[in-house]
PDB file of C-alpha atoms and ligand atoms in Angstrom:
ATOM      1  CA  MET V 106     -81.725 -79.235   0.663  1.00 86.00           C
ATOM      2  CA  SER V 107     -79.064 -80.832   2.926  1.00 94.00           C
ATOM      3  CA  MET V 108     -75.955 -78.724   3.539  1.00 95.00           C
ATOM      4  CA  ASP V 109     -73.886 -80.833   1.170  1.00 95.00           C
ATOM      5  CA  GLU V 110     -76.569 -80.447  -1.588  1.00 96.00           C
ATOM      6  CA  SER V 111     -76.411 -76.741  -1.000  1.00 96.00           C
ATOM      7  CA  ILE V 112     -72.631 -76.755  -1.258  1.00 96.00           C
ATOM      8  CA  ARG V 113     -72.772 -78.576  -4.527  1.00 96.00           C
ATOM      9  CA  GLU V 114     -75.456 -76.246  -5.994  1.00 97.00           C
ATOM     10  CA  TYR V 115     -73.434 -73.186  -4.831  1.00 97.00           C
ATOM     11  CA  CYS V 116     -70.206 -74.688  -6.501  1.00 96.00           C
ATOM     12  CA  LYS V 117     -72.104 -75.342  -9.614  1.00 96.00           C
ATOM     13  CA  ILE V 118     -73.490 -71.837  -9.769  1.00 97.00           C
ATOM     14  CA  LEU V 119     -69.892 -70.513  -9.182  1.00 96.00           C
ATOM     15  CA  SER V 120     -68.414 -72.987 -11.641  1.00 95.00           C
ATOM     16  CA  LEU V 121     -66.129 -74.673  -9.135  1.00 96.00           C
ATOM     17  CA  PRO V 122     -66.276 -78.367 -10.110  1.00 96.00           C
ATOM     18  CA  VAL V 123     -62.952 -79.176  -8.456  1.00 97.00           C
ATOM     19  CA  VAL V 124     -64.170 -77.841  -5.100  1.00 97.00           C
ATOM     20  CA  VAL V 125     -67.176 -80.262  -5.307  1.00 97.00           C
ATOM     21  CA  SER V 126     -65.040 -83.225  -5.903  1.00 96.00           C
ATOM     22  CA  CYS V 127     -62.514 -82.411  -3.166  1.00 97.00           C
ATOM     23  CA  TYR V 128     -64.248 -80.590  -0.430  1.00 97.00           C
ATOM     24  CA  GLN V 129     -65.341 -83.660   1.579  1.00 97.00           C
ATOM     25  CA  SER V 130     -62.150 -85.766   1.437  1.00 97.00           C
ATOM     26  CA  GLU V 131     -60.129 -82.634   2.147  1.00 97.00           C
ATOM     27  CA  ALA V 132     -62.406 -81.916   5.248  1.00 97.00           C
ATOM     28  CA  GLU V 133     -61.788 -85.352   6.485  1.00 97.00           C
ATOM     29  CA  ALA V 134     -57.931 -84.900   5.887  1.00 97.00           C
ATOM     30  CA  ALA V 135     -57.940 -81.619   7.596  1.00 97.00           C
ATOM     31  CA  VAL V 136     -59.611 -82.909  10.861  1.00 97.00           C
ATOM     32  CA  LYS V 137     -56.955 -85.715  10.924  1.00 97.00           C
ATOM     33  CA  ALA V 138     -54.170 -83.166  10.233  1.00 97.00           C
ATOM     34  CA  LYS V 139     -55.717 -80.725  12.663  1.00 97.00           C
ATOM     35  CA  LEU V 140     -55.532 -77.947   9.833  1.00 96.00           C
ATOM     36  CA  SER V 141     -57.074 -74.486  10.640  1.00 97.00           C
ATOM     37  CA  TYR V 142     -60.230 -73.553   8.826  1.00 97.00           C
ATOM     38  CA  GLN V 143     -58.013 -71.070   6.745  1.00 97.00           C
ATOM     39  CA  GLU V 144     -55.520 -73.991   5.822  1.00 97.00           C
ATOM     40  CA  TYR V 145     -58.544 -76.111   4.691  1.00 97.00           C
ATOM     41  CA  LEU V 146     -60.077 -73.353   2.535  1.00 97.00           C
ATOM     42  CA  TYR V 147     -56.710 -72.580   1.060  1.00 97.00           C
ATOM     43  CA  LYS V 148     -56.098 -76.339  -0.022  1.00 97.00           C
ATOM     44  CA  VAL V 149     -59.410 -76.662  -1.511  1.00 97.00           C
ATOM     45  CA  LEU V 150     -59.302 -73.256  -3.536  1.00 97.00           C
ATOM     46  CA  GLN V 151     -55.696 -74.117  -4.601  1.00 96.00           C
ATOM     47  CA  GLN V 152     -56.954 -77.371  -6.221  1.00 96.00           C
ATOM     48  CA  GLN V 153     -59.551 -75.468  -8.144  1.00 95.00           C
ATOM     49  CA  ILE V 154     -57.154 -72.896  -9.343  1.00 95.00           C
ATOM     50  CA  VAL V 155     -54.553 -75.253 -10.416  1.00 93.00           C
ATOM     51  CA  VAL V 156     -57.087 -76.813 -12.739  1.00 94.00           C
ATOM     52  CA  ARG V 157     -58.505 -73.479 -13.878  1.00 93.00           C
ATOM     53  CA  VAL V 158     -55.003 -72.176 -14.747  1.00 90.00           C
ATOM     54  CA  ASP V 159     -54.283 -75.561 -16.706  1.00 90.00           C
ATOM     55  CA  ASN V 160     -57.396 -75.235 -18.661  1.00 92.00           C
ATOM     56  CA  SER V 161     -56.888 -71.685 -19.395  1.00 92.00           C
ATOM     57  CA  VAL V 162     -53.420 -72.465 -20.651  1.00 94.00           C
ATOM     58  CA  ASN V 163     -54.680 -75.327 -22.838  1.00 94.00           C
ATOM     59  CA  THR V 164     -57.325 -73.077 -24.397  1.00 95.00           C
ATOM     60  CA  LYS V 165     -54.648 -70.543 -25.173  1.00 95.00           C
ATOM     61  CA  ILE V 166     -52.440 -73.183 -26.715  1.00 97.00           C
ATOM     62  CA  LYS V 167     -55.395 -74.526 -28.789  1.00 96.00           C
ATOM     63  CA  LYS V 168     -56.369 -70.969 -29.838  1.00 96.00           C
ATOM     64  CA  ALA V 169     -52.915 -70.311 -30.970  1.00 97.00           C
ATOM     65  CA  ARG V 170     -53.208 -72.974 -33.801  1.00 97.00           C
ATOM     66  CA  PHE V 171     -49.576 -74.151 -33.793  1.00 98.00           C
ATOM     67  CA  PRO V 172     -48.679 -76.531 -36.488  1.00 97.00           C
ATOM     68  CA  PHE V 173     -46.878 -78.718 -33.995  1.00 97.00           C
ATOM     69  CA  LEU V 174     -46.022 -78.479 -30.349  1.00 96.00           C
ATOM     70  CA  LYS V 175     -42.341 -78.311 -29.783  1.00 96.00           C
ATOM     71  CA  THR V 176     -40.498 -76.529 -26.973  1.00 97.00           C
ATOM     72  CA  LEU V 177     -37.485 -74.424 -26.443  1.00 96.00           C
ATOM     73  CA  GLU V 178     -36.074 -76.993 -24.226  1.00 95.00           C
ATOM     74  CA  GLU V 179     -36.385 -79.516 -26.858  1.00 95.00           C
ATOM     75  CA  TYR V 180     -34.281 -77.421 -29.293  1.00 95.00           C
ATOM     76  CA  ASP V 181     -30.697 -78.807 -29.654  1.00 93.00           C
ATOM     77  CA  PHE V 182     -28.470 -75.806 -29.767  1.00 92.00           C
ATOM     78  CA  THR V 183     -25.268 -78.135 -30.277  1.00 91.00           C
ATOM     79  CA  TYR V 184     -26.673 -78.851 -33.629  1.00 89.00           C
ATOM     80  CA  GLN V 185     -26.882 -75.073 -34.480  1.00 89.00           C
ATOM     81  CA  PRO V 186     -23.990 -73.780 -32.741  1.00 85.00           C
ATOM     82  CA  LYS V 187     -24.129 -70.210 -34.396  1.00 86.00           C
ATOM     83  CA  ILE V 188     -27.479 -69.579 -32.636  1.00 91.00           C
ATOM     84  CA  ASP V 189     -26.914 -67.394 -29.573  1.00 92.00           C
ATOM     85  CA  GLU V 190     -28.425 -69.878 -27.143  1.00 94.00           C
ATOM     86  CA  LYS V 191     -28.051 -67.308 -24.160  1.00 95.00           C
ATOM     87  CA  LEU V 192     -29.966 -64.785 -25.996  1.00 96.00           C
ATOM     88  CA  ILE V 193     -32.678 -67.369 -26.804  1.00 96.00           C
ATOM     89  CA  ARG V 194     -32.929 -68.172 -23.240  1.00 96.00           C
ATOM     90  CA  GLU V 195     -33.129 -64.611 -22.223  1.00 96.00           C
ATOM     91  CA  LEU V 196     -35.912 -64.149 -24.853  1.00 97.00           C
ATOM     92  CA  ALA V 197     -37.797 -67.113 -23.399  1.00 97.00           C
ATOM     93  CA  THR V 198     -38.269 -65.002 -20.312  1.00 97.00           C
ATOM     94  CA  LEU V 199     -40.704 -62.984 -22.458  1.00 97.00           C
ATOM     95  CA  HIS V 200     -39.338 -59.678 -21.578  1.00 96.00           C
ATOM     96  CA  PHE V 201     -39.614 -58.973 -25.314  1.00 97.00           C
ATOM     97  CA  LEU V 202     -43.335 -59.148 -25.163  1.00 97.00           C
ATOM     98  CA  SER V 203     -43.606 -56.122 -22.628  1.00 95.00           C
ATOM     99  CA  GLU V 204     -41.159 -54.189 -24.723  1.00 95.00           C
ATOM    100  CA  ALA V 205     -43.098 -55.031 -27.847  1.00 95.00           C
ATOM    101  CA  LYS V 206     -40.021 -56.291 -29.455  1.00 97.00           C
ATOM    102  CA  ASN V 207     -39.967 -58.631 -32.482  1.00 97.00           C
ATOM    103  CA  ILE V 208     -37.974 -61.673 -33.349  1.00 97.00           C
ATOM    104  CA  VAL V 209     -37.156 -62.416 -36.988  1.00 97.00           C
ATOM    105  CA  LEU V 210     -35.514 -65.841 -37.903  1.00 97.00           C
ATOM    106  CA  VAL V 211     -33.974 -66.023 -41.265  1.00 96.00           C
ATOM    107  CA  GLY V 212     -32.495 -69.156 -42.723  1.00 94.00           C
ATOM    108  CA  PRO V 213     -32.763 -72.236 -45.086  1.00 93.00           C
ATOM    109  CA  PRO V 214     -35.472 -74.821 -44.640  1.00 93.00           C
ATOM    110  CA  GLY V 215     -35.089 -77.344 -41.779  1.00 92.00           C
ATOM    111  CA  VAL V 216     -32.906 -75.379 -39.360  1.00 93.00           C
ATOM    112  CA  GLY V 217     -35.651 -75.209 -36.823  1.00 95.00           C
ATOM    113  CA  LYS V 218     -37.110 -71.606 -37.500  1.00 96.00           C
ATOM    114  CA  THR V 219     -40.606 -72.846 -36.908  1.00 98.00           C
ATOM    115  CA  HIS V 220     -39.654 -74.966 -34.058  1.00 97.00           C
ATOM    116  CA  LEU V 221     -38.090 -71.902 -32.307  1.00 98.00           C
ATOM    117  CA  ALA V 222     -41.161 -69.693 -33.145  1.00 98.00           C
ATOM    118  CA  VAL V 223     -43.513 -72.288 -31.687  1.00 98.00           C
ATOM    119  CA  GLY V 224     -41.204 -72.632 -28.656  1.00 98.00           C
ATOM    120  CA  PHE V 225     -41.617 -68.985 -28.078  1.00 98.00           C
ATOM    121  CA  GLY V 226     -45.200 -69.077 -28.686  1.00 98.00           C
ATOM    122  CA  LEU V 227     -45.720 -72.039 -26.161  1.00 98.00           C
ATOM    123  CA  LYS V 228     -44.008 -69.979 -23.501  1.00 97.00           C
ATOM    124  CA  ALA V 229     -46.207 -67.011 -24.190  1.00 97.00           C
ATOM    125  CA  ALA V 230     -49.253 -69.173 -24.134  1.00 97.00           C
ATOM    126  CA  ARG V 231     -48.219 -70.731 -20.961  1.00 95.00           C
ATOM    127  CA  ALA V 232     -47.831 -67.258 -19.482  1.00 95.00           C
ATOM    128  CA  ARG V 233     -51.577 -66.870 -20.527  1.00 93.00           C
ATOM    129  CA  LYS V 234     -50.644 -64.405 -23.320  1.00 96.00           C
ATOM    130  CA  ARG V 235     -52.907 -64.207 -26.417  1.00 96.00           C
ATOM    131  CA  VAL V 236     -50.813 -66.002 -29.317  1.00 98.00           C
ATOM    132  CA  LEU V 237     -51.839 -66.620 -32.852  1.00 98.00           C
ATOM    133  CA  PHE V 238     -49.811 -68.672 -35.339  1.00 98.00           C
ATOM    134  CA  TYR V 239     -50.252 -68.261 -39.193  1.00 98.00           C
ATOM    135  CA  THR V 240     -48.264 -69.077 -42.252  1.00 98.00           C
ATOM    136  CA  ALA V 241     -47.565 -65.996 -44.211  1.00 97.00           C
ATOM    137  CA  GLU V 242     -49.639 -67.327 -46.899  1.00 96.00           C
ATOM    138  CA  ASP V 243     -52.802 -67.985 -44.630  1.00 97.00           C
ATOM    139  CA  LEU V 244     -52.404 -64.481 -43.121  1.00 97.00           C
ATOM    140  CA  ILE V 245     -52.299 -62.836 -46.271  1.00 96.00           C
ATOM    141  CA  ASN V 246     -55.317 -64.746 -47.812  1.00 96.00           C
ATOM    142  CA  GLU V 247     -57.252 -63.718 -44.654  1.00 97.00           C
ATOM    143  CA  LEU V 248     -56.311 -60.026 -44.946  1.00 97.00           C
ATOM    144  CA  VAL V 249     -57.308 -60.005 -48.623  1.00 96.00           C
ATOM    145  CA  SER V 250     -60.578 -61.684 -47.951  1.00 96.00           C
ATOM    146  CA  ALA V 251     -61.329 -59.480 -45.126  1.00 97.00           C
ATOM    147  CA  GLU V 252     -60.624 -56.489 -47.285  1.00 96.00           C
ATOM    148  CA  VAL V 253     -62.882 -57.784 -50.094  1.00 96.00           C
ATOM    149  CA  SER V 254     -65.776 -58.475 -47.609  1.00 96.00           C
ATOM    150  CA  ARG V 255     -65.146 -55.041 -45.878  1.00 96.00           C
ATOM    151  CA  ARG V 256     -63.986 -56.514 -42.556  1.00 96.00           C
ATOM    152  CA  LEU V 257     -60.478 -55.432 -42.782  1.00 96.00           C
ATOM    153  CA  PRO V 258     -60.569 -52.942 -39.876  1.00 96.00           C
ATOM    154  CA  ALA V 259     -62.205 -55.532 -37.663  1.00 97.00           C
ATOM    155  CA  LEU V 260     -59.488 -58.147 -38.529  1.00 97.00           C
ATOM    156  CA  LEU V 261     -56.742 -55.681 -37.979  1.00 96.00           C
ATOM    157  CA  ASP V 262     -58.221 -54.694 -34.684  1.00 95.00           C
ATOM    158  CA  THR V 263     -58.478 -58.490 -33.550  1.00 96.00           C
ATOM    159  CA  LEU V 264     -54.820 -59.186 -34.818  1.00 96.00           C
ATOM    160  CA  SER V 265     -53.499 -55.918 -33.055  1.00 94.00           C
ATOM    161  CA  ARG V 266     -54.982 -57.050 -29.761  1.00 94.00           C
ATOM    162  CA  LEU V 267     -52.834 -60.219 -29.804  1.00 97.00           C
ATOM    163  CA  ASP V 268     -49.789 -60.193 -27.456  1.00 97.00           C
ATOM    164  CA  LEU V 269     -47.860 -62.242 -29.890  1.00 98.00           C
ATOM    165  CA  LEU V 270     -48.385 -62.930 -33.561  1.00 98.00           C
ATOM    166  CA  ILE V 271     -46.193 -65.461 -35.258  1.00 98.00           C
ATOM    167  CA  ILE V 272     -46.021 -65.298 -39.164  1.00 98.00           C
ATOM    168  CA  ASP V 273     -44.236 -68.385 -40.441  1.00 98.00           C
ATOM    169  CA  GLU V 274     -42.529 -68.901 -43.887  1.00 97.00           C
ATOM    170  CA  LEU V 275     -42.627 -65.298 -45.329  1.00 96.00           C
ATOM    171  CA  GLY V 276     -40.976 -65.399 -48.576  1.00 93.00           C
ATOM    172  CA  TYR V 277     -41.871 -68.970 -49.959  1.00 91.00           C
ATOM    173  CA  LEU V 278     -44.529 -67.295 -51.969  1.00 90.00           C
ATOM    174  CA  SER V 279     -44.329 -63.955 -53.498  1.00 87.00           C
ATOM    175  CA  VAL V 280     -46.853 -61.383 -52.441  1.00 92.00           C
ATOM    176  CA  SER V 281     -48.790 -59.138 -54.743  1.00 93.00           C
ATOM    177  CA  GLN V 282     -48.365 -55.374 -54.252  1.00 91.00           C
ATOM    178  CA  GLN V 283     -52.040 -55.321 -52.994  1.00 92.00           C
ATOM    179  CA  SER V 284     -51.394 -57.736 -50.410  1.00 95.00           C
ATOM    180  CA  ALA V 285     -48.093 -56.160 -49.443  1.00 96.00           C
ATOM    181  CA  ALA V 286     -49.941 -52.978 -48.719  1.00 96.00           C
ATOM    182  CA  LEU V 287     -52.306 -55.033 -46.478  1.00 96.00           C
ATOM    183  CA  PHE V 288     -49.410 -56.535 -44.761  1.00 96.00           C
ATOM    184  CA  PHE V 289     -47.769 -53.203 -44.093  1.00 96.00           C
ATOM    185  CA  LYS V 290     -51.157 -51.841 -42.508  1.00 96.00           C
ATOM    186  CA  LEU V 291     -50.980 -54.810 -40.182  1.00 97.00           C
ATOM    187  CA  VAL V 292     -47.322 -54.283 -39.347  1.00 96.00           C
ATOM    188  CA  SER V 293     -47.867 -50.508 -38.658  1.00 94.00           C
ATOM    189  CA  LYS V 294     -50.771 -51.232 -36.479  1.00 94.00           C
ATOM    190  CA  ARG V 295     -48.837 -53.439 -34.317  1.00 93.00           C
ATOM    191  CA  TYR V 296     -45.490 -51.359 -34.352  1.00 91.00           C
ATOM    192  CA  GLU V 297     -44.183 -50.560 -30.911  1.00 88.00           C
ATOM    193  CA  LYS V 298     -47.410 -52.023 -29.377  1.00 92.00           C
ATOM    194  CA  THR V 299     -47.216 -55.732 -29.619  1.00 96.00           C
ATOM    195  CA  SER V 300     -44.650 -58.289 -30.567  1.00 97.00           C
ATOM    196  CA  THR V 301     -44.371 -60.296 -33.749  1.00 97.00           C
ATOM    197  CA  ILE V 302     -42.222 -63.288 -34.860  1.00 98.00           C
ATOM    198  CA  ILE V 303     -41.443 -63.857 -38.457  1.00 98.00           C
ATOM    199  CA  THR V 304     -39.661 -66.664 -39.900  1.00 98.00           C
ATOM    200  CA  SER V 305     -38.415 -66.396 -43.559  1.00 97.00           C
ATOM    201  CA  ASN V 306     -36.143 -68.252 -45.985  1.00 95.00           C
ATOM    202  CA  ARG V 307     -35.275 -65.078 -47.564  1.00 95.00           C
ATOM    203  CA  PRO V 308     -32.657 -62.574 -46.344  1.00 94.00           C
ATOM    204  CA  PHE V 309     -33.772 -58.912 -45.760  1.00 94.00           C
ATOM    205  CA  GLU V 310     -32.102 -57.740 -49.026  1.00 94.00           C
ATOM    206  CA  GLU V 311     -34.773 -59.980 -50.928  1.00 95.00           C
ATOM    207  CA  TRP V 312     -37.839 -58.742 -49.146  1.00 94.00           C
ATOM    208  CA  GLY V 313     -38.418 -56.243 -51.892  1.00 94.00           C
ATOM    209  CA  GLU V 314     -38.848 -59.171 -54.284  1.00 94.00           C
ATOM    210  CA  VAL V 315     -40.822 -61.078 -51.861  1.00 95.00           C
ATOM    211  CA  PHE V 316     -43.369 -58.002 -51.683  1.00 94.00           C
ATOM    212  CA  ASN V 317     -43.002 -57.110 -55.398  1.00 93.00           C
ATOM    213  CA  ASP V 318     -42.562 -53.581 -54.030  1.00 93.00           C
ATOM    214  CA  ASP V 319     -39.170 -52.187 -52.748  1.00 94.00           C
ATOM    215  CA  VAL V 320     -40.860 -49.101 -51.127  1.00 95.00           C
ATOM    216  CA  VAL V 321     -43.438 -51.121 -49.071  1.00 95.00           C
ATOM    217  CA  ALA V 322     -40.896 -53.782 -48.383  1.00 95.00           C
ATOM    218  CA  ALA V 323     -38.518 -51.090 -46.982  1.00 95.00           C
ATOM    219  CA  ALA V 324     -41.349 -49.606 -44.919  1.00 96.00           C
ATOM    220  CA  ILE V 325     -42.379 -52.993 -43.522  1.00 96.00           C
ATOM    221  CA  LEU V 326     -38.679 -53.938 -42.615  1.00 96.00           C
ATOM    222  CA  ASP V 327     -38.245 -50.447 -41.077  1.00 95.00           C
ATOM    223  CA  ARG V 328     -41.117 -51.110 -38.695  1.00 95.00           C
ATOM    224  CA  ILE V 329     -40.377 -54.786 -37.857  1.00 96.00           C
ATOM    225  CA  LEU V 330     -36.436 -54.156 -37.459  1.00 95.00           C
ATOM    226  CA  HIS V 331     -36.733 -50.863 -35.317  1.00 94.00           C
ATOM    227  CA  HIS V 332     -37.222 -53.032 -32.030  1.00 94.00           C
ATOM    228  CA  CYS V 333     -36.167 -56.377 -33.071  1.00 96.00           C
ATOM    229  CA  HIS V 334     -34.062 -59.484 -32.384  1.00 96.00           C
ATOM    230  CA  PRO V 335     -32.912 -60.891 -35.803  1.00 95.00           C
ATOM    231  CA  PHE V 336     -31.395 -64.363 -36.021  1.00 94.00           C
ATOM    232  CA  LEU V 337     -29.672 -65.839 -38.974  1.00 92.00           C
ATOM    233  CA  VAL V 338     -29.988 -69.530 -38.613  1.00 91.00           C
ATOM    234  CA  GLN V 339     -27.605 -70.896 -41.115  1.00 86.00           C
ATOM    235  CA  GLY V 340     -26.482 -74.404 -39.931  1.00 80.00           C
ATOM    236  CA  LYS V 341     -27.396 -77.652 -41.325  1.00 82.00           C
ATOM    237  CA  SER V 342     -30.912 -79.051 -41.860  1.00 85.00           C
ATOM    238  CA  TYR V 343     -32.230 -81.086 -39.031  1.00 84.00           C
ATOM    239  CA  ARG V 344     -34.706 -82.649 -41.284  1.00 79.00           C
ATOM    240  CA  LEU V 345     -31.855 -84.012 -43.389  1.00 78.00           C
ATOM    241  CA  LYS V 346     -30.013 -85.160 -40.187  1.00 74.00           C
ATOM    242  CA  GLU V 347     -33.108 -87.229 -39.439  1.00 72.00           C
ATOM    243  CA  ILE V 348     -33.347 -88.762 -42.970  1.00 72.00           C
ATOM    244  CA  MET V 349     -29.591 -89.346 -43.146  1.00 68.00           C
ATOM    245  CA  GLY V 350     -29.581 -90.651 -39.541  1.00 62.00           C
ATOM    246  CA  LYS V 351     -26.178 -89.063 -38.787  1.00 51.00           C
ATOM    247  CA  ASP V 352     -24.746 -85.668 -37.886  1.00 50.00           C
TER     248      ASP V 352
HETATM  249  P1  ADP O 433     -37.798 -74.720 -40.558  1.00 68.97           P
HETATM  250  O1  ADP O 433     -38.914 -73.949 -40.085  1.00 68.97           O
HETATM  251  O2  ADP O 433     -36.419 -73.905 -40.330  1.00 68.97           O
HETATM  252  O3  ADP O 433     -37.882 -75.166 -42.029  1.00 68.97           O
HETATM  253  P2  ADP O 433     -38.466 -76.689 -38.522  1.00 68.97           P
HETATM  254  O4  ADP O 433     -38.512 -75.790 -37.295  1.00 68.97           O
HETATM  255  O5  ADP O 433     -39.892 -77.048 -39.274  1.00 68.97           O
HETATM  256  O6  ADP O 433     -37.485 -75.988 -39.640  1.00 68.97           O
HETATM  257  O7  ADP O 433     -37.673 -77.887 -38.250  1.00 68.97           O
HETATM  258  C1  ADP O 433     -37.838 -79.216 -39.032  1.00 68.97           C
HETATM  259  C2  ADP O 433     -37.797 -80.390 -37.962  1.00 68.97           C
HETATM  260  O8  ADP O 433     -36.626 -80.525 -37.391  1.00 68.97           O
HETATM  261  C3  ADP O 433     -38.791 -79.993 -36.904  1.00 68.97           C
HETATM  262  O9  ADP O 433     -39.472 -81.282 -36.414  1.00 68.97           O
HETATM  263  C4  ADP O 433     -38.010 -79.557 -35.811  1.00 68.97           C
HETATM  264  O10 ADP O 433     -38.520 -79.795 -34.297  1.00 68.97           O
HETATM  265  C5  ADP O 433     -36.646 -80.339 -36.016  1.00 68.97           C
HETATM  266  N1  ADP O 433     -35.623 -79.422 -35.641  1.00 68.97           N
HETATM  267  C6  ADP O 433     -34.887 -78.502 -36.317  1.00 68.97           C
HETATM  268  N2  ADP O 433     -33.825 -78.090 -35.727  1.00 68.97           N
HETATM  269  C7  ADP O 433     -33.864 -78.678 -34.602  1.00 68.97           C
HETATM  270  C8  ADP O 433     -32.843 -78.623 -33.398  1.00 68.97           C
HETATM  271  N3  ADP O 433     -31.845 -77.784 -33.579  1.00 68.97           N
HETATM  272  N4  ADP O 433     -33.047 -79.332 -32.333  1.00 68.97           N
HETATM  273  C9  ADP O 433     -34.097 -80.330 -32.394  1.00 68.97           C
HETATM  274  N5  ADP O 433     -35.048 -80.261 -33.357  1.00 68.97           N
HETATM  275  C10 ADP O 433     -34.789 -79.505 -34.396  1.00 68.97           C
HETATM  276 MG1   MG O 434     -40.753 -73.753 -41.141  1.00 68.97          MG
END
């Protein structure tokens, strides 16, 4: 085997496809620019690492299963002036994840609750955190079917290992008492360990109705709100703005 063939073979074994494609042209450029051996190695490895980080972020974003990809930068705060933009920007630094704090966004349809939740989720995925987006309905169905098939402990383990769990649209459908108990188990397991973002159209006073059980709802709220940034998003619907074509 020639040296080039060996290099390609070694790179294949080490999974370094970018090094394969750039090491020769970079070597020629390095000769011309009189780079040191270290500088050359640095440039080649850097190109590989950029692609690897990109791939890992893209994988994180795909695995998160966001319903759409919208960033916090795309959120128009002038349209929702009551939202504390400064606090949103501070939360976007993701300190809340290391503090295992939660975010709850409550408000009517169309005000951008899901958009903000996805925006935080994207920030977290780009920071290579494990993120998973669920509608409350899908999450509860999954918890129930895991319990039926005796996979609940395994599912709770998986969900509690996530850095950020997003639960969207809590309150659109009412939750049976049995499902509320499962939801409580999940919330307790994540309590003070990892962060959760919840969006809901129902104010906290109505969560007793949502969960068909005042006691369990109070216990869920207690855990979620203990370390939490609650937001009331009460402005106008952005969907209607888009339909009506005016402010
Ligand atoms: P909600 O979850 O509160 O019902 P969504 O987050 O689904 O609302 O928002 C509905 C649509 O309007 C989405 O396409 C979202 O990106 C957009 N949207 C809502 N509020 C804003 C805003 N303030 N700035 C930019 N886009 C917005
Ligand atoms: Mg929504």
